Coordinates of C-alpha atoms in Angstrom, one line a residue:
M1 CA 0.0 0.0 0.0
A2 CA 1.3 3.5 -1.0
E3 CA 2.5 5.7 1.8
K4 CA 0.4 8.8 2.6
L5 CA 2.3 12.0 2.1
L6 CA -0.2 14.6 2.6
E7 CA -3.7 14.8 4.4
I8 CA -6.0 17.7 4.0
N9 CA -8.7 17.9 6.8
H10 CA -11.4 20.6 6.7
A11 CA -9.1 23.2 5.4
Q12 CA -10.5 26.7 5.3
I13 CA -8.3 29.5 3.7
Y14 CA -10.0 32.9 3.1
Y15 CA -9.0 36.3 1.8
A16 CA -9.5 39.3 4.0
T17 CA -11.1 42.3 2.4
L18 CA -12.9 45.4 3.6
A19 CA -16.2 43.9 2.7
G20 CA -15.5 40.6 4.6
Y21 CA -13.8 37.3 4.0
V22 CA -13.7 35.7 0.5
K23 CA -14.1 32.0 1.1
A24 CA -11.6 30.8 -1.4
V25 CA -11.0 27.3 0.1
D26 CA -13.9 26.2 2.3
N27 CA -13.9 22.8 4.2
V28 CA -11.7 20.9 1.8
N29 CA -10.7 17.3 2.5
F30 CA -8.5 14.7 0.6
D31 CA -5.3 12.8 0.8
I32 CA -2.3 12.3 -1.5
N33 CA -0.3 9.1 -1.6
E34 CA 3.3 8.5 -2.6
G35 CA 3.7 8.1 -6.4
E36 CA 0.4 9.8 -7.3
I37 CA -0.1 12.5 -9.9
V38 CA -3.0 14.5 -8.7
G39 CA -4.8 17.2 -10.7
L40 CA -6.7 20.2 -9.3
A41 CA -9.3 21.2 -11.8
G42 CA -12.0 23.8 -12.2
E43 CA -12.8 27.3 -13.6
S44 CA -10.7 30.3 -12.7
G45 CA -11.4 31.5 -9.2
C46 CA -12.5 28.1 -7.8
G47 CA -9.6 28.0 -5.2
K48 CA -7.0 25.8 -7.0
S49 CA -4.1 28.2 -6.7
T50 CA -5.0 29.2 -3.2
L51 CA -5.1 25.6 -2.1
I52 CA -1.7 24.8 -3.7
K53 CA -0.1 27.8 -2.1
S54 CA -1.4 26.7 1.2
I55 CA 0.0 23.2 0.7
Y56 CA 3.4 24.9 0.3
G57 CA 2.8 27.0 3.4
F58 CA 2.9 30.2 1.3
I59 CA 0.2 32.0 3.2
K60 CA 0.6 35.8 3.2
Y61 CA -1.9 38.6 3.7
P62 CA -4.6 39.0 2.5
M63 CA -4.6 35.2 2.6
K64 CA -5.6 33.9 6.0
A65 CA -5.7 30.3 7.3
I66 CA -9.0 30.1 9.2
S67 CA -9.0 26.5 10.5
G68 CA -8.3 22.9 9.5
E69 CA -5.2 21.0 8.7
I70 CA -2.9 20.5 5.7
N71 CA -0.6 17.9 7.2
L72 CA 2.7 17.1 5.5
L73 CA 3.8 13.7 6.8
T74 CA 7.6 13.7 7.3
N75 CA 9.5 10.9 9.0
G76 CA 6.4 9.9 11.0
N77 CA 5.7 13.5 12.1
K78 CA 2.8 15.7 11.0
L79 CA 3.6 19.3 10.0
N80 CA 0.4 21.4 9.5
M81 CA 1.4 23.8 6.7
L82 CA -1.5 26.2 7.6
F83 CA 0.1 27.2 10.9
V84 CA 3.7 26.3 10.6
E85 CA 6.7 28.3 11.8
K86 CA 9.2 29.7 9.2
E87 CA 12.0 27.7 10.6
E88 CA 10.1 24.5 10.1
L89 CA 9.2 25.5 6.6
R90 CA 12.9 26.0 5.7
K91 CA 13.6 22.4 6.8
V92 CA 11.1 20.9 4.3
R93 CA 11.0 23.2 1.4
W94 CA 13.0 22.0 -1.7
K95 CA 14.1 18.9 0.1
Y96 CA 10.7 17.4 0.8
I97 CA 8.2 19.7 -1.0
S98 CA 8.9 22.1 -3.8
Y99 CA 6.8 24.6 -5.8
V100 CA 6.6 25.7 -9.5
P101 CA 4.5 28.9 -9.2
Q102 CA 2.0 30.3 -11.6
A103 CA 3.5 32.6 -14.1
S104 CA 6.9 31.0 -13.2
L105 CA 8.4 32.5 -16.3
H106 CA 8.6 35.8 -14.4
V107 CA 10.4 34.2 -11.4
L108 CA 13.9 34.2 -13.1
N109 CA 16.0 37.3 -12.5
P110 CA 16.3 38.9 -16.0
V111 CA 19.8 40.3 -15.3
T112 CA 21.5 37.2 -13.8
R113 CA 22.7 34.1 -15.7
I114 CA 20.8 30.9 -15.0
K115 CA 24.0 29.3 -13.6
K116 CA 24.1 31.8 -10.7
Q117 CA 20.4 31.5 -10.0
F118 CA 20.5 27.8 -9.9
L119 CA 23.6 27.7 -7.7
E120 CA 22.1 30.2 -5.2
S121 CA 19.0 28.2 -4.8
V122 CA 20.9 24.9 -4.5
K123 CA 23.6 26.2 -2.1
R124 CA 21.0 27.8 0.1
E125 CA 19.4 24.5 0.8
H126 CA 22.2 22.1 0.0
N127 CA 25.6 22.6 1.9
V128 CA 28.1 21.8 -0.9
K129 CA 31.0 23.5 -2.6
E130 CA 30.3 25.5 -5.8
K131 CA 32.2 23.2 -8.2
E132 CA 30.7 20.1 -6.7
A133 CA 27.2 21.6 -6.9
M134 CA 27.8 22.8 -10.5
D135 CA 28.9 19.3 -11.6
E136 CA 25.7 17.8 -10.0
V137 CA 23.5 20.5 -11.7
K138 CA 25.1 19.9 -15.2
E139 CA 24.6 16.1 -14.7
Y140 CA 21.0 16.6 -13.8
L141 CA 20.2 19.0 -16.6
K142 CA 21.7 16.5 -19.0
S143 CA 19.4 13.7 -17.6
L144 CA 16.5 16.0 -18.4
G145 CA 17.6 16.6 -22.0
L146 CA 18.7 20.2 -21.4
P147 CA 21.8 21.5 -23.1
P148 CA 24.6 22.6 -20.6
D149 CA 25.0 26.0 -22.3
V150 CA 21.6 26.9 -20.8
L151 CA 23.5 27.7 -17.5
D152 CA 25.5 30.4 -19.2
S153 CA 22.4 32.1 -20.7
F154 CA 20.3 35.0 -19.4
P155 CA 16.6 34.2 -19.1
H156 CA 15.7 36.5 -22.0
Q157 CA 17.9 34.4 -24.3
L158 CA 15.8 31.3 -23.6
S159 CA 12.4 30.5 -25.1
G160 CA 9.3 30.3 -22.8
G161 CA 9.4 26.6 -22.9
M162 CA 13.1 26.4 -22.0
Q163 CA 12.6 28.9 -19.1
Q164 CA 9.8 26.7 -17.8
R165 CA 12.1 23.6 -18.1
V166 CA 14.8 25.4 -16.1
I167 CA 12.3 26.3 -13.3
I168 CA 11.1 22.8 -13.1
A169 CA 14.7 21.5 -13.0
M170 CA 15.4 23.9 -10.1
A171 CA 12.3 22.7 -8.2
T172 CA 13.2 19.1 -8.6
F173 CA 17.0 19.0 -8.3
L174 CA 17.0 18.0 -4.6
K175 CA 14.5 15.2 -5.3
P176 CA 11.6 16.4 -3.2
R177 CA 8.8 13.9 -2.3
I178 CA 6.1 16.3 -3.4
V179 CA 6.2 18.7 -6.4
L180 CA 3.5 21.4 -6.7
A181 CA 3.0 22.8 -10.2
D182 CA 0.6 25.7 -10.5
E183 CA -0.5 26.1 -14.2
P184 CA 2.8 25.0 -15.5
T185 CA 1.7 25.1 -19.2
T186 CA 0.0 28.4 -19.2
A187 CA 1.0 30.8 -22.1
L188 CA 2.8 28.0 -23.9
D189 CA 1.8 26.7 -27.3
V190 CA 0.5 23.1 -27.5
V191 CA 3.7 21.5 -28.7
V192 CA 5.7 23.0 -25.9
Q193 CA 3.0 22.1 -23.4
R194 CA 3.3 18.5 -24.4
G195 CA 7.0 18.6 -23.8
I196 CA 6.6 20.2 -20.4
L197 CA 4.0 17.6 -19.3
Q198 CA 6.3 14.8 -20.6
M199 CA 9.2 16.2 -18.6
L200 CA 7.1 16.4 -15.4
R201 CA 5.9 12.9 -15.9
D202 CA 9.4 11.6 -16.6
I203 CA 10.7 13.3 -13.4
Q204 CA 7.9 11.8 -11.4
K205 CA 8.6 8.3 -12.7
E206 CA 12.3 8.7 -12.0
L207 CA 11.9 10.1 -8.5
K208 CA 8.8 8.0 -7.7
N209 CA 7.5 11.1 -5.9
S210 CA 4.0 12.8 -6.0
L211 CA 3.0 15.6 -8.3
I212 CA 0.1 18.0 -7.7
I213 CA -0.7 19.9 -10.9
V214 CA -3.1 22.8 -11.1
S215 CA -4.8 23.5 -14.5
H216 CA -8.1 24.8 -15.7
D217 CA -7.5 22.7 -18.9
M218 CA -9.1 19.3 -18.5
G219 CA -7.1 18.0 -21.4
V220 CA -3.9 18.5 -19.4
H221 CA -5.4 16.4 -16.5
Y222 CA -6.4 13.7 -18.9
Q223 CA -2.9 13.4 -20.3
I224 CA -0.9 13.2 -17.1
T225 CA -2.9 12.7 -13.8
H226 CA -3.9 9.6 -11.9
K227 CA -6.5 11.3 -9.8
I228 CA -8.5 14.5 -10.2
V229 CA -10.0 16.9 -7.7
I230 CA -12.8 18.9 -9.2
M231 CA -13.2 22.2 -7.4
Y232 CA -16.1 24.7 -7.6
A233 CA -16.4 27.9 -5.7
G234 CA -13.9 26.9 -2.9
K235 CA -15.3 23.4 -2.5
I236 CA -14.7 20.0 -3.9
A237 CA -17.4 18.8 -6.2
E238 CA -16.0 15.5 -7.2
I239 CA -12.8 13.4 -6.7
G240 CA -11.6 10.2 -8.1
P241 CA -9.3 8.3 -10.5
T242 CA -8.8 10.2 -13.8
D243 CA -10.2 7.5 -16.1
E244 CA -13.2 7.0 -13.8
I245 CA -13.9 10.7 -13.7
F246 CA -13.7 11.1 -17.5
N247 CA -15.7 7.9 -18.3
N248 CA -18.3 8.2 -15.5
P249 CA -18.6 11.9 -14.3
Y250 CA -21.3 12.2 -11.7
H251 CA -21.4 15.8 -10.6
P252 CA -23.3 18.0 -13.2
Y253 CA -20.4 20.5 -13.1
T254 CA -17.9 17.8 -13.8
R255 CA -20.0 16.6 -16.8
L256 CA -20.3 20.1 -18.2
L257 CA -16.5 20.6 -17.9
I258 CA -15.8 17.4 -19.7
N259 CA -18.5 18.0 -22.4
S260 CA -16.9 21.3 -23.2
L261 CA -13.7 19.6 -24.5
P262 CA -13.4 19.3 -28.3
R263 CA -13.0 15.8 -29.7
I264 CA -11.2 14.7 -32.8
G265 CA -13.8 14.0 -35.6
D266 CA -16.7 15.5 -33.6
R267 CA -18.0 18.6 -35.5
E268 CA -20.7 19.3 -32.9
Q269 CA -20.4 22.9 -31.5
R270 CA -19.1 23.0 -27.9
S271 CA -20.4 25.6 -25.5
G272 CA -19.3 26.8 -22.1
I273 CA -21.1 26.6 -18.8
E274 CA -24.0 29.0 -18.6
G275 CA -23.8 31.8 -15.9
S276 CA -20.8 32.8 -13.8
P277 CA -19.2 31.5 -10.6
P278 CA -20.7 32.9 -7.4
N279 CA -19.3 35.8 -5.3
L280 CA -17.4 34.0 -2.6
L281 CA -18.0 37.0 -0.2
N282 CA -21.6 35.8 0.0
P283 CA -21.8 32.3 -1.7
P284 CA -25.3 30.9 -2.3
E285 CA -27.0 28.7 0.2
G286 CA -26.8 24.9 -0.2
C287 CA -24.8 23.6 -3.1
R288 CA -22.7 26.5 -4.5
F289 CA -23.3 25.3 -8.1
N290 CA -27.1 25.4 -7.8
P291 CA -27.6 28.8 -9.6
R292 CA -26.0 27.3 -12.7
C293 CA -27.0 23.7 -12.4
P294 CA -29.2 22.1 -15.1
S295 CA -30.2 19.3 -12.6
K296 CA -31.1 21.5 -9.7
M297 CA -33.7 20.3 -7.1
K298 CA -35.2 22.2 -4.2
I299 CA -32.9 20.7 -1.6
C300 CA -29.9 22.0 -3.6
E301 CA -30.9 25.5 -2.6
E302 CA -31.2 24.6 1.1
K303 CA -28.6 22.1 2.1
I304 CA -24.8 21.7 1.5
P305 CA -24.4 18.2 -0.1
E306 CA -22.2 15.6 1.7
M307 CA -19.4 13.8 0.0
V308 CA -20.6 10.3 -1.0
E309 CA -18.4 7.5 -2.3
I310 CA -20.0 6.1 -5.5
S311 CA -17.3 3.5 -6.3
K312 CA -13.9 2.7 -4.9
G313 CA -12.0 6.0 -4.5
H314 CA -14.7 8.0 -6.5
F315 CA -16.5 10.6 -4.4
V316 CA -19.1 13.2 -5.4
A317 CA -20.8 16.0 -3.4
C318 CA -24.3 16.2 -5.1
H319 CA -27.9 15.8 -3.9
L320 CA -28.6 13.6 -6.9
F321 CA -27.0 10.8 -5.0
Q322 CA -28.1 9.1 -1.7
K323 CA -25.8 7.7 1.0
N324 CA -25.6 4.4 -0.8
G325 CA -24.4 6.0 -4.0
K326 CA -27.6 5.5 -6.0
R327 CA -29.1 8.3 -8.1
V328 CA -32.1 9.9 -6.6
K329 CA -33.7 10.5 -10.0
E330 CA -32.6 10.4 -13.5
D331 CA -34.0 13.9 -14.3
A332 CA -34.0 16.6 -11.8
E333 CA -37.0 18.9 -11.4

């Protein structure tokens, strides 16, 4: 049985505003095991990036951890990343958990060669001499199919795809057990995207670690993930094995997301999901998807749905399903 690396229990992470709290991540629960590639999916503003930042312990105002746990399991100990001290964070970052941020192409210093940036990040966390570190870095880049002359380049001399590969190489050099990637293929063309995804998958296979990838693109999740967490308006709508989610989506929101994907040979016009996500300052009562849901029932406006296991490892939070996982009715009122 795979070892559990991360457990998220009733996590609540809000944003403080003058008008009140924005409930960005609200009572989220799931676990991540060793060797899993887990996707966080959903429309923009659903809480994906907030959650992945919180997993990394990157909680800065106006973000605020309200309650719950995001436990990083290290050497038999639990480290709650929502309320962890900076000194404890330093001990686990890069070596145990690393982060490829959203818009990471802007992370690199434009006036400093890649070599110096790589060395600074490695030496800060890895007490080795510069020549020894440089030899290790060159060997690692070679194993990833990156040319050694990349190290002598300035960021502006590299393509967007090559910059992203460098960032991923930095984040994975110390062989962390968990890698967090927030929209790693954004702003890249489809050919480069495929290369980036293949690189992430190859690294995961080599290190046998866990990868958590954020993307609003369901096609990205289909290509690379083992398990998908579907988020809507700060809550989990559905979670399960990737193949199972795509072949048997239960939540109306999940079905609409998947049905919006273009298919080869299918000339039928695709359409987006009608309506807009709710204002998380004052989210709707009951199921947060109910104002847009084509299968809405009266109870959906009154009661928050519980998470129900439909099949092994496949959970859904929807009033269309009873405790035993059977559908209440085929067509909602």
